[in-house]
């Protein structure tokens, strides 16, 4: 039995009863499951001979009618889809850059029975900062839904374990960029400097090696975008 047929058979066993009744003559869960698998297959990026990176962040867009039918089961269904995708990835030698997330959304242009999937590879991000440090920070990085304070004199971002903020993105070097805090509380400035990375960096779409950053500036390294937040003294983070 082929991989797709085996994947669909597993989903048919998992999703039955109430799910099947809810989706009669509408979008079928097995259709979504198969499309999620194809999304991985079609967007696999070669990392090495035996490793390929695939998207881990999925948005399933449906008509309002189908989304309303799905609503009572969306959490359980997303978990089932996630487990099946992880099984498929293991069989195919795929690697997810971070945790798998599946969300369901309404799309105005879709009619009942039609759906589409948007996906992206969203790297997992880690640091040793505490919630208190984040709350008290005067400058932060927003990365893939997480916040990381910038500590003086400098914070190193990269893929390696020696980096202060670690990003599981194959396009990011072990020590990729360094964010520096300049000035005091009243005149704080943030600068970024490339540390001789393989792929360089883009700041607001422009390739540079070193520059000052405004609040809201976007620094892209590899496939990951880091948004700089500079917090005023009286702000409540």
XYZ file of N, CA, C and O in Angstrom, residues 44-165:
488
model
N 9.219 20.210 0.422
C 10.396 19.681 1.112
C 11.671 20.319 0.572
O 11.873 20.394 -0.640
N 12.509 20.819 1.475
C 13.788 21.428 1.102
C 14.931 20.504 1.522
O 14.983 20.057 2.666
N 15.823 20.220 0.608
C 16.918 19.294 0.879
C 17.937 19.943 1.814
O 18.469 21.017 1.522
N 18.199 19.286 2.936
C 19.223 19.734 3.868
C 20.497 18.916 3.702
O 21.600 19.438 3.813
N 20.335 17.632 3.445
C 21.454 16.728 3.198
C 20.897 15.534 2.436
O 19.714 15.503 2.091
N 21.731 14.557 2.169
C 21.277 13.404 1.401
C 20.112 12.682 2.076
O 19.224 12.159 1.407
N 20.097 12.670 3.401
C 19.077 11.916 4.134
C 18.094 12.787 4.888
O 17.234 12.264 5.591
N 18.204 14.116 4.770
C 17.341 14.991 5.558
C 16.721 16.051 4.667
O 17.407 16.703 3.871
N 15.390 16.243 4.845
C 14.660 17.285 4.116
C 13.761 18.023 5.097
O 13.072 17.406 5.901
N 13.798 19.342 5.016
C 12.968 20.156 5.898
C 11.625 20.429 5.228
O 11.570 20.727 4.031
N 10.544 20.338 6.001
C 9.201 20.578 5.475
C 8.480 21.597 6.350
O 8.885 21.857 7.484
N 7.416 22.212 5.834
C 6.671 23.194 6.638
C 6.129 22.578 7.921
O 5.840 21.375 7.979
N 5.986 23.407 8.932
C 5.413 22.949 10.201
C 4.255 23.823 10.672
O 3.620 23.527 11.681
N 3.979 24.910 9.929
C 2.895 25.829 10.292
C 1.871 25.821 9.155
O 2.181 26.248 8.046
N 0.662 25.301 9.434
C -0.349 25.097 8.398
C -1.625 25.867 8.728
O -2.095 25.847 9.872
N -2.185 26.530 7.708
C -3.461 27.218 7.840
C -4.424 26.617 6.809
O -4.183 26.741 5.606
N -5.466 25.961 7.306
C -6.467 25.354 6.436
C -7.609 26.348 6.269
O -8.301 26.678 7.235
N -7.806 26.842 5.050
C -8.845 27.824 4.777
C -10.067 27.123 4.189
O -9.950 26.332 3.245
N -11.247 27.426 4.765
C -12.499 26.797 4.370
C -13.584 27.855 4.205
O -13.425 28.984 4.649
N -14.684 27.440 3.605
C -15.851 28.324 3.554
C -16.412 28.490 4.960
O -16.128 27.692 5.860
N -17.212 29.526 5.167
C -17.833 29.730 6.479
C -18.699 28.535 6.869
O -18.730 28.126 8.034
N -19.386 27.956 5.898
C -20.259 26.814 6.187
C -19.444 25.633 6.696
O -19.784 25.009 7.712
N -18.359 25.304 5.991
C -17.537 24.176 6.409
C -16.837 24.453 7.734
O -16.699 23.563 8.570
N -16.402 25.697 7.933
C -15.728 26.029 9.181
C -16.687 25.903 10.360
O -16.314 25.412 11.433
N -17.950 26.324 10.176
C -18.949 26.193 11.240
C -19.204 24.722 11.575
O -19.379 24.359 12.743
N -19.211 23.869 10.569
C -19.420 22.443 10.808
C -18.229 21.826 11.543
O -18.391 20.911 12.356
N -17.058 22.327 11.232
C -15.852 21.783 11.837
C -15.648 22.243 13.279
O -15.026 21.541 14.075
N -16.181 23.427 13.616
C -15.874 24.083 14.893
C -15.944 23.171 16.120
O -15.044 23.223 16.966
N -16.982 22.322 16.270
C -17.028 21.490 17.488
C -15.912 20.459 17.577
O -15.665 19.907 18.647
N -15.240 20.178 16.462
C -14.247 19.107 16.434
C -12.851 19.593 16.067
O -11.935 18.789 15.934
N -12.667 20.922 15.887
C -11.418 21.386 15.280
C -10.182 21.048 16.104
O -9.144 20.659 15.550
N -10.263 21.135 17.429
C -9.093 20.829 18.243
C -8.694 19.364 18.139
O -7.518 19.030 17.960
N -9.701 18.477 18.256
C -9.412 17.048 18.161
C -8.918 16.689 16.770
O -7.993 15.875 16.608
N -9.512 17.291 15.747
C -9.118 16.981 14.387
C -7.705 17.480 14.107
O -6.898 16.790 13.481
N -7.390 18.683 14.573
C -6.042 19.219 14.371
C -5.010 18.313 15.031
O -3.927 18.081 14.476
N -5.325 17.782 16.202
C -4.395 16.878 16.887
C -4.206 15.595 16.091
O -3.075 15.095 15.961
N -5.299 15.057 15.520
C -5.201 13.846 14.705
C -4.358 14.111 13.460
O -3.490 13.306 13.095
N -4.609 15.247 12.798
C -3.822 15.596 11.621
C -2.339 15.726 11.982
O -1.459 15.278 11.247
N -2.068 16.380 13.116
C -0.691 16.596 13.560
C 0.025 15.265 13.766
O 1.163 15.071 13.305
N -0.636 14.326 14.439
C -0.004 13.033 14.699
C 0.266 12.268 13.411
O 1.320 11.642 13.257
N -0.679 12.333 12.474
C -0.492 11.638 11.213
C 0.619 12.276 10.385
O 1.404 11.582 9.729
N 0.708 13.601 10.413
C 1.790 14.281 9.704
C 3.149 13.911 10.288
O 4.129 13.723 9.558
N 3.221 13.818 11.598
C 4.480 13.443 12.248
C 4.870 12.019 11.872
O 6.056 11.728 11.654
N 3.899 11.113 11.778
C 4.183 9.745 11.330
C 4.695 9.744 9.893
O 5.663 9.054 9.560
N 4.026 10.517 9.036
C 4.432 10.586 7.635
C 5.850 11.160 7.510
O 6.664 10.661 6.728
N 6.140 12.197 8.294
C 7.465 12.822 8.248
C 8.545 11.828 8.669
O 9.624 11.773 8.064
N 8.256 11.046 9.682
C 9.233 10.053 10.140
C 9.492 9.012 9.057
O 10.640 8.630 8.806
N 8.436 8.579 8.377
C 8.585 7.579 7.319
C 9.376 8.115 6.138
O 10.139 7.378 5.498
N 9.200 9.401 5.832
C 9.836 9.984 4.657
C 11.196 10.623 4.953
O 11.863 11.094 4.033
N 11.590 10.667 6.214
C 12.850 11.311 6.557
C 12.762 12.821 6.560
O 13.772 13.510 6.384
N 11.564 13.364 6.771
C 11.377 14.807 6.831
C 11.716 15.326 8.225
O 11.547 14.621 9.224
N 12.148 16.585 8.287
C 12.402 17.245 9.555
C 11.573 18.516 9.635
O 11.579 19.324 8.703
N 10.850 18.691 10.743
C 10.128 19.933 10.999
C 11.070 20.902 11.716
O 11.769 20.496 12.648
N 11.107 22.179 11.329
C 12.000 23.127 11.998
C 11.543 23.515 13.397
O 12.312 24.074 14.173
N 10.291 23.242 13.709
C 9.730 23.572 15.014
C 8.466 22.757 15.226
O 8.133 21.873 14.421
N 7.709 23.035 16.303
C 6.474 22.301 16.566
C 5.481 22.439 15.419
O 5.390 23.487 14.772
N 4.717 21.382 15.162
C 3.696 21.409 14.112
C 2.451 22.110 14.638
O 1.955 21.805 15.728
N 1.955 23.080 13.864
C 0.732 23.805 14.211
C -0.226 23.740 13.036
O 0.167 23.954 11.891
N -1.502 23.442 13.325
C -2.530 23.408 12.290
C -3.705 24.250 12.773
O -4.257 23.991 13.850
N -4.072 25.276 11.994
C -5.183 26.148 12.347
C -6.188 26.194 11.199
O -5.824 26.046 10.033
N -7.443 26.387 11.559
C -8.524 26.454 10.584
C -9.063 27.874 10.514
O -9.294 28.510 11.550
N -9.261 28.375 9.287
C -9.698 29.756 9.104
C -10.751 29.832 8.015
O -10.783 28.999 7.105
N -11.600 30.861 8.097
C -12.609 31.098 7.060
C -12.003 31.920 5.931
O -11.156 32.786 6.157
N -12.447 31.653 4.704
C -12.025 32.418 3.530
C -13.267 32.825 2.755
O -14.107 31.981 2.408
N -13.396 34.109 2.494
C -14.596 34.642 1.851
C -14.807 34.102 0.441
O -15.940 33.988 -0.024
N -13.730 33.776 -0.244
C -13.857 33.380 -1.650
C -14.071 31.887 -1.861
O -14.170 31.434 -2.995
N -14.163 31.107 -0.777
C -14.345 29.668 -0.917
C -15.806 29.289 -0.694
O -16.461 29.793 0.225
N -16.300 28.378 -1.536
C -17.663 27.867 -1.395
C -17.630 26.530 -0.671
O -16.562 25.927 -0.494
N -18.793 26.062 -0.232
C -18.889 24.802 0.501
C -18.249 23.668 -0.296
O -18.463 23.533 -1.493
N -17.431 22.894 0.388
C -16.772 21.765 -0.249
C -15.402 22.078 -0.808
O -14.707 21.174 -1.283
N -14.989 23.344 -0.750
C -13.683 23.726 -1.271
C -12.809 24.244 -0.127
O -13.296 24.872 0.816
N -11.517 23.995 -0.236
C -10.592 24.468 0.786
C -9.217 24.642 0.152
O -8.956 24.199 -0.968
N -8.330 25.314 0.885
C -6.931 25.408 0.467
C -6.056 25.480 1.709
O -6.534 25.782 2.809
N -4.785 25.218 1.494
C -3.839 25.174 2.610
C -2.673 26.113 2.331
O -2.098 26.104 1.243
N -2.361 26.952 3.309
C -1.158 27.775 3.281
C -0.195 27.225 4.330
O -0.621 26.841 5.417
N 1.067 27.179 3.989
C 2.027 26.625 4.941
C 3.329 27.404 4.897
O 3.625 28.110 3.936
N 4.085 27.276 5.966
C 5.420 27.854 6.014
C 6.268 27.065 7.001
O 5.740 26.413 7.904
N 7.569 27.108 6.778
C 8.495 26.507 7.725
C 8.840 27.561 8.766
O 9.472 28.568 8.454
N 8.369 27.360 9.980
C 8.571 28.344 11.040
C 9.496 27.742 12.092
O 9.134 26.792 12.795
N 10.699 28.278 12.177
C 11.724 27.708 13.035
C 11.369 27.813 14.511
O 10.795 28.814 14.958
N 11.740 26.796 15.260
C 11.626 26.859 16.705
C 12.675 27.815 17.262
O 13.790 27.899 16.742
N 12.317 28.559 18.308
C 13.209 29.576 18.874
C 13.336 29.351 20.377
O 12.333 29.132 21.062
N 14.575 29.413 20.876
C 14.809 29.215 22.310
C 15.809 30.236 22.845
O 16.695 30.690 22.132
N 15.633 30.557 24.114
C 16.637 31.341 24.831
C 16.478 31.004 26.307
O 15.553 30.285 26.688
N 17.369 31.511 27.120
C 17.312 31.227 28.558
C 16.654 32.353 29.345
O 16.702 32.363 30.573
N 16.028 33.288 28.642
C 15.421 34.437 29.314
C 14.161 34.042 30.066
O 13.402 33.179 29.620
N 13.938 34.692 31.199
C 12.748 34.438 32.003
C 11.634 35.411 31.622
O 11.864 36.421 30.947
N 10.431 35.108 32.070
C 9.298 35.993 31.814
C 9.540 37.370 32.417
O 9.202 38.405 31.822
N 10.166 37.420 33.591
C 10.458 38.703 34.238
C 11.431 39.525 33.402
O 11.267 40.743 33.253
N 12.443 38.867 32.841
C 13.398 39.577 31.989
C 12.724 40.140 30.742
O 13.023 41.255 30.313
N 11.804 39.374 30.177
C 11.062 39.855 29.011
C 10.229 41.071 29.386
O 10.201 42.084 28.677
N 9.556 41.001 30.538
C 8.656 42.071 30.958
C 9.413 43.357 31.270
O 8.907 44.456 31.023
N 10.636 43.244 31.757
C 11.405 44.422 32.163
C 12.316 44.955 31.056
O 12.931 46.010 31.226
N 12.420 44.241 29.954
C 13.374 44.617 28.910
C 13.001 45.935 28.251
O 11.826 46.261 28.080
N 14.021 46.692 27.859
C 13.822 47.944 27.138
C 13.882 47.732 25.626
O 13.482 48.585 24.851
N 14.390 46.574 25.221
C 14.414 46.225 23.805
C 14.239 44.713 23.679
O 14.782 43.947 24.488
N 13.464 44.306 22.679
C 13.108 42.890 22.519
C 13.189 42.487 21.060
O 13.165 43.318 20.156
N 13.214 41.165 20.851
C 13.052 40.590 19.532
C 11.774 39.764 19.521
O 11.567 38.921 20.411
N 10.899 40.011 18.546
C 9.734 39.158 18.304
C 10.137 38.161 17.224
O 10.484 38.557 16.102
N 10.092 36.872 17.546
C 10.510 35.840 16.592
C 9.508 34.698 16.620
O 9.372 33.998 17.630
N 8.786 34.515 15.524
C 7.858 33.389 15.384
C 6.927 33.239 16.587
O 6.747 32.159 17.138
N 6.361 34.362 17.011
C 5.389 34.327 18.102
C 5.997 34.292 19.489
O 5.268 34.134 20.474
N 7.311 34.427 19.608
C 7.967 34.435 20.917
C 8.718 35.750 21.088
O 9.102 36.393 20.115
N 8.950 36.146 22.336
C 9.669 37.378 22.645
C 10.947 37.071 23.414
O 10.948 36.232 24.323
N 12.031 37.784 23.054
C 13.328 37.549 23.674
C 13.999 38.888 23.934
O 14.182 39.690 23.006
N 14.346 39.176 25.196
C 14.953 40.477 25.524
C 16.362 40.585 24.971
O 17.095 39.595 24.863
N 16.745 41.804 24.617
C 18.113 42.101 24.212
C 18.861 42.600 25.437
O 18.477 43.593 26.050
N 19.917 41.883 25.793
C 20.684 42.227 26.985
C 21.946 42.989 26.610
O 22.609 42.655 25.618
N 22.321 44.019 27.394
C 23.583 44.715 27.145
C 24.758 43.822 27.565
O 24.602 42.988 28.459
N 25.916 43.964 26.950
C 26.147 44.890 25.836
C 25.678 44.347 24.493
O 25.469 45.098 23.562
N 25.545 42.999 24.360
C 25.183 42.434 23.064
C 24.484 41.089 23.245
O 24.728 40.359 24.223
N 23.621 40.762 22.293
C 22.918 39.486 22.266
C 23.183 38.820 20.924
O 22.929 39.406 19.873
N 23.713 37.604 20.975
C 24.037 36.862 19.757
C 22.857 35.960 19.380
O 22.303 35.254 20.224
N 22.488 35.993 18.105
C 21.415 35.153 17.576
C 22.019 34.200 16.550
O 22.788 34.619 15.672
N 21.680 32.936 16.661
C 22.211 31.954 15.723
C 21.607 30.591 15.948
O 20.693 30.420 16.749
N 22.133 29.610 15.252
C 21.618 28.241 15.335
C 22.356 27.404 16.375
O 21.850 26.386 16.850
N 23.563 27.825 16.723
C 24.386 27.028 17.625
C 24.017 27.178 19.087
O 23.357 28.132 19.499
N 24.467 26.238 19.893
C 24.147 26.241 21.327
C 24.807 27.406 22.050
O 24.378 27.790 23.142
N 25.867 27.999 21.450
C 26.537 29.124 22.112
C 25.810 30.447 21.898
O 26.147 31.449 22.527
N 24.807 30.491 21.027
C 24.040 31.716 20.794
C 23.107 31.992 21.967
O 22.634 31.076 22.638
N 22.841 33.274 22.215
C 21.914 33.645 23.297
C 20.473 33.353 22.903
O 19.664 32.930 23.732
N 20.130 33.605 21.631
C 18.817 33.253 21.080
C 19.072 32.244 19.970
O 19.761 32.549 18.987
